CSV table of C-alpha atoms and ligand atoms in Angstrom, one decimal:
chain,number,residue,atom,x,y,z
A,1,UNK,CA,-5.7,-22.3,13.7
A,2,UNK,CA,-5.9,-18.6,14.3
A,3,UNK,CA,-9.1,-16.6,13.5
A,4,UNK,CA,-10.2,-13.0,14.0
A,5,UNK,CA,-13.5,-13.2,15.8
A,6,UNK,CA,-16.3,-10.9,16.9
A,7,UNK,CA,-17.6,-11.7,20.4
A,8,UNK,CA,-19.8,-8.6,21.0
A,9,UNK,CA,-20.9,-5.6,19.0
A,10,UNK,CA,-19.0,-2.4,19.8
A,11,UNK,CA,-18.4,1.1,18.4
A,12,UNK,CA,-14.8,0.9,19.5
A,13,UNK,CA,-12.8,-0.3,16.6
A,14,UNK,CA,-9.6,-0.5,18.5
A,15,UNK,CA,-10.5,-3.9,19.8
A,16,UNK,CA,-13.5,-5.1,17.8
A,17,UNK,CA,-12.1,-8.5,17.0
A,18,UNK,CA,-10.0,-10.8,19.0
A,19,UNK,CA,-7.5,-13.3,17.7
A,20,UNK,CA,-8.6,-16.7,18.9
A,21,UNK,CA,-7.3,-20.2,18.7
A,22,UNK,CA,-10.1,-22.3,17.1
A,23,UNK,CA,-10.4,-25.7,15.5
A,24,UNK,CA,-9.5,-25.9,11.8
A,25,UNK,CA,-12.7,-26.5,9.7
A,26,UNK,CA,-13.1,-30.0,8.3
A,27,UNK,CA,-15.1,-31.5,5.5
A,28,UNK,CA,-18.4,-32.7,6.9
A,29,UNK,CA,-20.6,-32.7,3.7
A,30,UNK,CA,-20.0,-34.2,0.3
A,31,UNK,CA,-19.9,-30.8,-1.4
A,32,UNK,CA,-17.7,-29.1,1.1
A,33,UNK,CA,-14.5,-27.3,0.2
A,34,UNK,CA,-11.8,-26.2,2.7
A,35,UNK,CA,-9.7,-23.3,1.5
A,36,UNK,CA,-6.4,-22.1,3.0
A,37,UNK,CA,-7.0,-18.4,3.0
A,38,UNK,CA,-4.2,-16.3,1.3
A,39,UNK,CA,-6.0,-13.0,1.1
A,40,UNK,CA,-9.1,-11.6,2.8
A,41,UNK,CA,-10.2,-8.0,2.0
A,42,UNK,CA,-11.4,-5.8,4.8
A,43,UNK,CA,-14.7,-4.2,3.8
A,44,UNK,CA,-16.4,-1.2,5.4
A,45,UNK,CA,-19.2,-3.7,6.0
A,46,UNK,CA,-16.9,-5.4,8.5
A,47,UNK,CA,-16.9,-2.2,10.5
A,48,UNK,CA,-20.7,-2.1,10.2
A,49,UNK,CA,-21.0,-5.7,11.4
A,50,UNK,CA,-18.8,-5.0,14.4
A,51,UNK,CA,-21.1,-2.0,15.2
A,52,UNK,CA,-24.1,-4.4,15.2
A,53,UNK,CA,-25.7,-2.8,12.1
A,54,UNK,CA,-26.6,-6.2,10.7
A,55,UNK,CA,-28.1,-7.7,13.9
A,56,UNK,CA,-31.7,-7.0,13.0
A,57,UNK,CA,-31.3,-8.1,9.4
A,58,UNK,CA,-29.6,-11.5,9.6
A,59,UNK,CA,-28.9,-14.2,12.2
A,60,UNK,CA,-25.4,-13.7,13.6
A,61,UNK,CA,-24.2,-16.4,16.0
A,62,UNK,CA,-21.4,-14.9,18.1
A,63,UNK,CA,-18.6,-15.4,18.4
A,64,UNK,CA,-18.1,-15.5,14.7
A,65,UNK,CA,-15.1,-15.2,12.4
A,66,UNK,CA,-15.5,-12.2,10.1
A,67,UNK,CA,-14.1,-11.9,6.5
A,68,UNK,CA,-16.2,-12.2,3.3
A,69,UNK,CA,-13.7,-11.3,0.6
A,70,UNK,CA,-11.7,-14.5,0.4
A,71,UNK,CA,-9.4,-16.2,-2.0
A,72,UNK,CA,-6.8,-19.0,-1.4
A,73,UNK,CA,-5.9,-22.6,-2.2
A,74,UNK,CA,-8.1,-25.7,-1.9
A,75,UNK,CA,-6.8,-28.1,0.7
A,76,UNK,CA,-9.6,-30.6,1.1
A,77,UNK,CA,-12.8,-31.5,-0.7
A,78,UNK,CA,-15.9,-33.5,-0.1
A,79,UNK,CA,-16.5,-36.8,-1.9
A,80,UNK,CA,-18.8,-35.3,-4.6
A,81,UNK,CA,-16.7,-32.2,-5.5
A,82,UNK,CA,-15.7,-32.2,-9.2
A,83,UNK,CA,-15.0,-28.5,-9.9
A,84,UNK,CA,-11.9,-28.2,-7.8
A,85,UNK,CA,-9.3,-30.4,-6.1
A,86,UNK,CA,-6.5,-30.0,-3.6
A,87,UNK,CA,-4.0,-27.4,-4.7
A,88,UNK,CA,-6.3,-25.3,-6.9
A,89,UNK,CA,-6.3,-21.6,-6.4
A,90,UNK,CA,-9.9,-20.2,-6.0
A,91,UNK,CA,-11.8,-17.1,-5.3
A,92,UNK,CA,-14.8,-17.6,-2.9
A,93,UNK,CA,-18.2,-16.1,-3.6
A,94,UNK,CA,-19.3,-14.9,-0.1
A,95,UNK,CA,-22.6,-16.7,-0.2
A,96,UNK,CA,-22.9,-20.4,0.1
A,97,UNK,CA,-26.1,-21.4,-1.7
A,98,UNK,CA,-28.3,-24.5,-1.8
A,99,UNK,CA,-28.7,-24.7,-5.6
A,100,UNK,CA,-32.2,-26.1,-5.5
A,101,UNK,CA,-34.5,-23.3,-4.4
A,102,UNK,CA,-36.2,-21.3,-7.1
A,103,UNK,CA,-33.9,-18.2,-6.9
A,104,UNK,CA,-30.9,-20.5,-7.2
A,105,UNK,CA,-32.5,-22.2,-10.2
A,106,UNK,CA,-32.9,-18.8,-11.8
A,107,UNK,CA,-29.3,-17.9,-11.2
A,108,UNK,CA,-30.3,-15.3,-8.6
A,109,UNK,CA,-27.9,-16.7,-6.0
A,110,UNK,CA,-28.1,-13.6,-3.8
A,111,UNK,CA,-31.8,-14.5,-3.1
A,112,UNK,CA,-31.1,-18.1,-2.2
A,113,UNK,CA,-33.6,-19.2,0.5
A,114,UNK,CA,-31.1,-21.5,2.3
A,115,UNK,CA,-27.9,-19.5,2.2
A,116,UNK,CA,-25.0,-18.8,4.6
A,117,UNK,CA,-22.9,-15.7,4.1
A,118,UNK,CA,-19.2,-15.9,5.0
A,119,UNK,CA,-18.3,-13.6,7.8
A,120,UNK,CA,-21.9,-12.3,8.1
A,121,UNK,CA,-24.0,-15.3,9.2
A,122,UNK,CA,-21.3,-18.0,9.4
A,123,UNK,CA,-17.5,-18.1,9.9
A,124,UNK,CA,-15.6,-16.2,7.3
A,125,UNK,CA,-12.0,-15.9,6.1
A,126,UNK,CA,-10.1,-13.8,8.6
A,127,UNK,CA,-8.6,-17.1,9.6
A,128,UNK,CA,-6.1,-19.6,8.3
A,129,UNK,CA,-8.8,-21.8,6.7
A,130,UNK,CA,-12.3,-21.3,5.4
A,131,UNK,CA,-15.2,-23.8,5.2
A,132,UNK,CA,-17.2,-23.3,2.0
A,133,UNK,CA,-18.8,-25.3,-0.8
A,134,UNK,CA,-18.3,-26.3,-4.4
A,135,UNK,CA,-21.2,-24.0,-5.4
A,136,UNK,CA,-19.3,-21.0,-4.1
A,137,UNK,CA,-15.8,-21.3,-5.4
A,138,UNK,CA,-14.5,-20.2,-8.8
A,139,UNK,CA,-11.1,-21.7,-10.0
A,140,UNK,CA,-8.7,-18.9,-10.9
A,141,UNK,CA,-7.2,-18.7,-14.4
A,142,UNK,CA,-3.5,-19.2,-14.9
A,143,UNK,CA,-1.5,-16.1,-13.8
A,144,UNK,CA,-4.1,-14.8,-11.3
A,145,UNK,CA,-2.9,-15.2,-7.7
A,146,UNK,CA,-5.5,-15.5,-4.9
A,147,UNK,CA,-3.9,-12.8,-2.8
A,148,UNK,CA,-4.1,-10.4,-5.7
A,149,UNK,CA,-7.8,-11.0,-6.5
A,150,UNK,CA,-9.3,-11.6,-3.0
A,151,UNK,CA,-11.2,-8.2,-2.7
A,152,UNK,CA,-13.1,-9.0,-5.9
A,153,UNK,CA,-15.0,-11.7,-3.9
A,154,UNK,CA,-17.2,-8.9,-2.4
A,155,UNK,CA,-16.0,-5.4,-3.2
A,156,UNK,CA,-15.5,-6.3,-6.8
A,157,UNK,CA,-18.6,-8.3,-7.4
A,158,UNK,CA,-20.8,-5.8,-5.7
A,159,UNK,CA,-19.3,-2.9,-7.7
A,160,UNK,CA,-19.5,-5.0,-10.9
A,161,UNK,CA,-23.2,-6.0,-10.2
A,162,UNK,CA,-24.2,-2.3,-9.9
A,163,UNK,CA,-22.0,-1.2,-12.8
A,164,UNK,CA,-23.5,-3.9,-15.1
A,165,UNK,CA,-27.0,-2.7,-14.3
A,166,UNK,CA,-25.9,0.9,-15.0
A,167,UNK,CA,-24.2,0.1,-18.2
A,168,UNK,CA,-27.3,-1.4,-19.7
A,169,UNK,CA,-28.8,2.1,-19.6
A,170,UNK,CA,-25.7,4.1,-20.5
A,171,UNK,CA,-25.4,5.3,-24.1
A,172,UNK,CA,-22.4,7.1,-25.6
A,173,UNK,CA,-22.7,10.7,-24.6
A,174,UNK,CA,-24.4,9.9,-21.3
A,175,UNK,CA,-22.9,10.7,-18.0
A,176,UNK,CA,-22.3,8.4,-15.0
A,177,UNK,CA,-21.3,9.5,-11.5
A,178,UNK,CA,-19.4,7.4,-8.9
A,179,UNK,CA,-19.8,8.7,-5.4
A,180,UNK,CA,-17.1,7.3,-3.0
A,181,UNK,CA,-14.0,6.0,-4.7
A,182,UNK,CA,-12.9,3.6,-1.9
A,183,UNK,CA,-12.7,-0.2,-1.9
A,184,UNK,CA,-15.8,-0.7,-3.9
A,185,UNK,CA,-15.8,2.5,-5.8
A,186,UNK,CA,-12.4,2.2,-7.4
A,187,UNK,CA,-13.6,-1.1,-8.9
A,188,UNK,CA,-17.0,0.2,-9.9
A,189,UNK,CA,-15.3,3.1,-11.8
A,190,UNK,CA,-13.1,0.7,-13.8
A,191,UNK,CA,-16.1,-1.6,-14.6
A,192,UNK,CA,-18.0,1.4,-15.9
A,193,UNK,CA,-15.0,2.5,-17.9
A,194,UNK,CA,-14.4,-1.0,-19.3
A,195,UNK,CA,-18.0,-1.7,-20.3
A,196,UNK,CA,-19.5,1.7,-21.4
A,197,UNK,CA,-18.6,4.8,-23.4
A,198,UNK,CA,-20.2,7.1,-20.8
A,199,UNK,CA,-18.3,10.0,-19.4
A,200,UNK,CA,-17.6,9.4,-15.7
A,201,UNK,CA,-17.4,11.9,-12.8
A,202,UNK,CA,-16.0,10.7,-9.5
A,203,UNK,CA,-17.0,12.3,-6.2
A,204,UNK,CA,-15.0,11.8,-3.0
A,205,UNK,CA,-14.0,13.8,0.1
A,206,UNK,CA,-10.4,12.5,-0.1
A,207,UNK,CA,-7.9,13.9,-2.7
A,208,UNK,CA,-6.0,10.6,-2.7
A,209,UNK,CA,-9.3,8.9,-3.7
A,210,UNK,CA,-9.8,11.4,-6.5
A,211,UNK,CA,-6.2,10.8,-7.7
A,212,UNK,CA,-7.0,7.1,-7.9
A,213,UNK,CA,-10.2,7.9,-9.8
A,214,UNK,CA,-8.3,9.9,-12.4
A,215,UNK,CA,-5.9,7.1,-12.8
A,216,UNK,CA,-8.7,4.6,-13.3
A,217,UNK,CA,-10.6,6.5,-16.0
A,218,UNK,CA,-12.6,9.3,-14.4
A,219,UNK,CA,-13.1,12.2,-16.9
A,220,UNK,CA,-14.0,14.7,-14.1
A,221,UNK,CA,-13.6,14.7,-10.3
A,222,UNK,CA,-15.4,16.7,-7.6
A,223,UNK,CA,-14.5,17.1,-4.0
A,224,UNK,CA,-17.6,18.1,-2.0
A,225,UNK,CA,-15.3,19.6,0.8
A,226,UNK,CA,-14.6,22.6,-1.4
A,227,UNK,CA,-16.9,22.3,-4.5
A,228,UNK,CA,-20.7,22.3,-4.9
A,229,UNK,CA,-21.5,18.8,-6.3
A,230,UNK,CA,-24.9,19.9,-7.8
A,231,UNK,CA,-23.6,22.9,-9.7
A,232,UNK,CA,-20.4,21.2,-10.8
A,233,UNK,CA,-22.4,18.3,-12.3
A,234,UNK,CA,-24.9,20.7,-13.9
A,235,UNK,CA,-22.0,22.3,-15.7
A,236,UNK,CA,-20.3,19.0,-16.6
A,237,UNK,CA,-23.6,17.4,-18.0
A,238,UNK,CA,-24.8,20.7,-19.6
A,239,UNK,CA,-27.8,20.7,-17.4
A,240,UNK,CA,-29.0,17.2,-18.4
A,241,UNK,CA,-27.8,15.4,-15.2
A,242,UNK,CA,-26.2,11.9,-14.9
A,243,UNK,CA,-28.1,9.0,-16.4
A,244,UNK,CA,-26.6,6.6,-13.8
A,245,UNK,CA,-25.3,7.4,-10.4
A,246,UNK,CA,-23.5,4.7,-8.3
A,247,UNK,CA,-23.6,5.8,-4.7
A,248,UNK,CA,-20.9,3.8,-2.8
A,249,UNK,CA,-21.5,6.0,0.3
A,250,UNK,CA,-25.3,5.9,0.9
A,251,UNK,CA,-25.2,8.7,3.5
A,252,UNK,CA,-28.0,11.2,4.0
A,253,UNK,CA,-26.0,13.9,2.1
A,254,UNK,CA,-25.3,11.6,-0.9
A,255,UNK,CA,-28.8,10.2,-1.4
A,256,UNK,CA,-30.0,13.8,-1.2
A,257,UNK,CA,-28.1,14.6,-4.4
A,258,UNK,CA,-30.4,12.4,-6.4
A,259,UNK,CA,-33.2,14.7,-7.4
A,260,UNK,CA,-30.7,17.4,-8.5
A,261,UNK,CA,-28.0,15.3,-10.2
A,262,UNK,CA,-29.9,12.4,-11.8
A,263,UNK,CA,-31.1,12.8,-15.4
A,264,UNK,CA,-34.8,12.3,-16.3
A,265,UNK,CA,-35.4,8.5,-16.3
A,266,UNK,CA,-32.1,7.8,-14.6
A,267,UNK,CA,-31.1,5.7,-11.6
A,268,UNK,CA,-29.4,6.5,-8.3
A,269,UNK,CA,-28.0,3.1,-7.2
A,270,UNK,CA,-27.7,2.6,-3.5
A,271,UNK,CA,-24.7,0.4,-2.7
A,272,UNK,CA,-23.2,2.0,0.4
A,273,UNK,CA,-25.5,2.2,3.3
A,274,UNK,CA,-26.0,3.7,6.7
A,275,UNK,CA,-27.9,6.8,5.9
A,276,UNK,CA,-31.5,7.4,4.9
A,277,UNK,CA,-33.5,8.5,1.8
A,278,UNK,CA,-35.7,11.5,2.6
A,279,UNK,CA,-36.9,12.7,-0.8
A,280,UNK,CA,-40.5,13.8,-1.2
A,281,UNK,CA,-42.4,11.2,-3.4
A,282,UNK,CA,-43.0,14.0,-5.9
A,283,UNK,CA,-39.3,14.3,-6.6
A,284,UNK,CA,-39.4,10.8,-8.1
A,285,UNK,CA,-42.5,11.7,-10.2
A,286,UNK,CA,-41.0,14.9,-11.6
A,287,UNK,CA,-38.2,13.5,-13.7
A,288,UNK,CA,-39.0,9.9,-13.1
A,289,UNK,CA,-35.7,8.9,-11.6
A,290,UNK,CA,-35.4,5.8,-9.4
A,291,UNK,CA,-33.5,4.7,-6.3
A,292,UNK,CA,-32.1,1.2,-7.0
A,293,UNK,CA,-30.9,-1.2,-4.3
A,294,UNK,CA,-27.9,-3.5,-4.8
A,295,UNK,CA,-26.8,-6.5,-2.8
A,296,UNK,CA,-23.5,-8.0,-3.7
A,297,UNK,CA,-23.7,-9.9,-7.0
A,298,UNK,CA,-24.5,-13.3,-8.4
A,299,UNK,CA,-22.0,-16.2,-8.7
A,300,UNK,CA,-22.1,-15.9,-12.5
A,301,UNK,CA,-21.3,-12.2,-12.2
A,302,UNK,CA,-18.1,-13.1,-10.2
A,303,UNK,CA,-17.1,-15.3,-13.1
A,304,UNK,CA,-17.6,-12.3,-15.5
A,305,UNK,CA,-15.5,-10.1,-13.2
A,306,UNK,CA,-12.7,-12.7,-13.1
A,307,UNK,CA,-12.8,-12.6,-16.9
A,308,UNK,CA,-12.4,-8.8,-16.8
A,309,UNK,CA,-9.4,-9.2,-14.4
A,310,UNK,CA,-7.8,-11.8,-16.6
A,311,UNK,CA,-7.9,-9.5,-19.5
A,312,UNK,CA,-6.4,-6.6,-17.4
A,313,UNK,CA,-9.5,-4.4,-17.6
A,314,UNK,CA,-9.8,-4.1,-13.8
A,315,UNK,CA,-7.0,-3.4,-11.4
A,316,UNK,CA,-6.9,-3.4,-7.6
A,317,UNK,CA,-5.2,-0.9,-5.5
A,318,UNK,CA,-4.4,-2.7,-2.2
A,319,UNK,CA,-2.2,-2.7,0.9
A,320,UNK,CA,-1.5,-5.8,3.0
A,321,UNK,CA,-1.8,-6.5,6.7
A,322,UNK,CA,-1.2,-9.5,9.0
A,323,UNK,CA,-4.1,-11.2,10.7
A,324,UNK,CA,-3.1,-9.7,14.1
A,325,UNK,CA,-3.5,-6.2,12.6
A,326,UNK,CA,-7.3,-6.5,11.9
A,327,UNK,CA,-8.3,-3.9,14.5
A,328,UNK,CA,-5.6,-1.5,13.2
A,329,UNK,CA,-7.2,-1.9,9.8
A,330,UNK,CA,-10.7,-1.3,11.1
A,331,UNK,CA,-9.5,1.9,12.8
A,332,UNK,CA,-7.6,3.1,9.7
A,333,UNK,CA,-10.6,2.5,7.5
A,334,UNK,CA,-12.8,4.4,10.0
A,335,UNK,CA,-10.5,7.4,9.8
A,336,UNK,CA,-10.3,7.3,6.0
A,337,UNK,CA,-6.7,6.2,6.0
A,338,UNK,CA,-7.0,3.3,3.6
A,339,UNK,CA,-6.9,4.0,-0.2
A,340,UNK,CA,-8.4,1.2,-2.4
A,341,UNK,CA,-8.6,-1.9,-0.3
A,342,UNK,CA,-6.8,-3.4,2.7
A,343,UNK,CA,-6.1,-7.1,2.4
A,344,UNK,CA,-5.6,-9.3,5.5
A,345,UNK,CA,-3.1,-12.2,4.8
A,346,UNK,CA,-3.9,-14.9,7.4
B,1,NAD,P1,-14.4,2.7,1.8
B,1,NAD,O1,-14.3,3.3,3.1
B,1,NAD,O2,-13.3,1.9,1.3
B,1,NAD,O3,-14.8,3.8,0.7
B,1,NAD,C1,-15.7,4.8,1.0
B,1,NAD,C2,-15.2,6.0,0.1
B,1,NAD,O4,-16.3,7.0,0.2
B,1,NAD,C3,-14.0,6.7,0.7
B,1,NAD,O5,-13.1,7.0,-0.3
B,1,NAD,C4,-14.5,8.0,1.4
B,1,NAD,O6,-13.6,9.0,1.3
B,1,NAD,C5,-15.7,8.3,0.5
B,1,NAD,N1,-16.7,9.1,1.2
B,1,NAD,C6,-17.2,9.0,2.4
B,1,NAD,N2,-18.2,9.9,2.7
B,1,NAD,C7,-18.3,10.6,1.5
B,1,NAD,C8,-19.2,11.6,1.1
B,1,NAD,N3,-20.1,12.1,1.9
B,1,NAD,N4,-19.1,12.1,-0.2
B,1,NAD,C9,-18.2,11.5,-1.0
B,1,NAD,N5,-17.3,10.5,-0.7
B,1,NAD,C10,-17.4,10.1,0.5
B,1,NAD,O7,-15.7,1.7,1.9
B,1,NAD,P2,-16.1,0.4,1.0
B,1,NAD,O8,-15.5,-0.8,1.7
B,1,NAD,O9,-15.8,0.7,-0.4
B,1,NAD,O10,-17.7,0.4,1.2
B,1,NAD,C11,-18.5,1.4,0.8
B,1,NAD,C12,-19.9,1.1,1.2
B,1,NAD,O11,-20.5,0.0,0.6
B,1,NAD,C13,-20.1,0.8,2.7
B,1,NAD,O12,-21.2,1.4,3.2
B,1,NAD,C14,-20.1,-0.7,2.7
B,1,NAD,O13,-20.7,-1.2,3.9
B,1,NAD,C15,-21.0,-0.9,1.5
B,1,NAD,N6,-21.1,-2.2,0.9
B,1,NAD,C16,-22.2,-2.6,0.3
B,1,NAD,C17,-22.4,-3.8,-0.3
B,1,NAD,C18,-23.7,-4.2,-0.9
B,1,NAD,O14,-23.9,-5.4,-1.2
B,1,NAD,N7,-24.5,-3.2,-1.2
B,1,NAD,C19,-21.3,-4.7,-0.3
B,1,NAD,C20,-20.1,-4.3,0.3
B,1,NAD,C21,-20.0,-3.1,0.9
B,2,ZN,ZN1,-30.9,-21.6,-3.0
């Protein structure tokens, strides 16, 4: 089968991945599930992986097939698999977990001590077939097509995970801010809108992203290229600041907004990454705001997101590309030329 694989780290996105002919994965364990991939979202994390940003954090055997936002149809199952059978449409949680370690027992599947992460530590879904397990697939409800839902496997669940934490602390009348309305942000915004009564301000450098934000429920939008984010938010929140900030960029300039835009006792959620946090410790004492880390989301949270999708609360803005266009997609994303999410169709 064909697979888009990373052979060596590079900053040149024009030929980061190569299309290789590799063996089709087969069932070799009783809980294995083989999925024919119909849609695989291209995440900015794929660009980060190609650049080698994950090398010091996780084991990455190269060459490796990338792709962690996968959905498709089950074509083969191991002898003990009950949840799905051949022909079932599924979305694939990106992490294959053991089910028996303590974090797994607690439902904290992202902290599994024996996990493999599709397209990050093991072969992913930019390929015709994906090797995963019964513990990682979620059968799709009637009327939801794999190709339409694929980006929720990572962009969606990550945005949902952060939004769910934020919503727990958002009361009517409070303000929330979404920084970066791209693949993750356009979903996070809709999750906030569906699950809270907070007033939402979207911040993005691209007018097309701010148009999307308005369509998906933002009450206010700010473009830092020609507006001052701090003073605009001061006006919008009447000086109180935002109770919850979801930062889908995580650059030096966006983390630096925190002391000025976060309300007393509020949270600045770090979801995007690549920059640094340089605030003096006193800034977190005065006003008692917190920086909160977010890594993808639990298996059970993906089930909750699928429920939101089924009841039409969360839409996806996507464009589709062939497998042999992966490097074009990487480059387009690098240059801000993708709105919403690009989906590879192997
Ligand atoms: P994307 O490129 O689709 O979206 C990023 C958006 O942010 C774009 O609309 C861009 O215009 C905007 N932006 C860029 N710089 C900005 C700035 N300084 N101020 C305001 N807006 C700005 O990217 P994505 O795929 O949505 O990923 C977003 C980030 O989340 C990436 O860093 C990605 O690696 C990360 N990510 C994290 C997790 C996690 O588990 N925490 C999971 C997936 C992706
Ligand atoms: Zn485990």
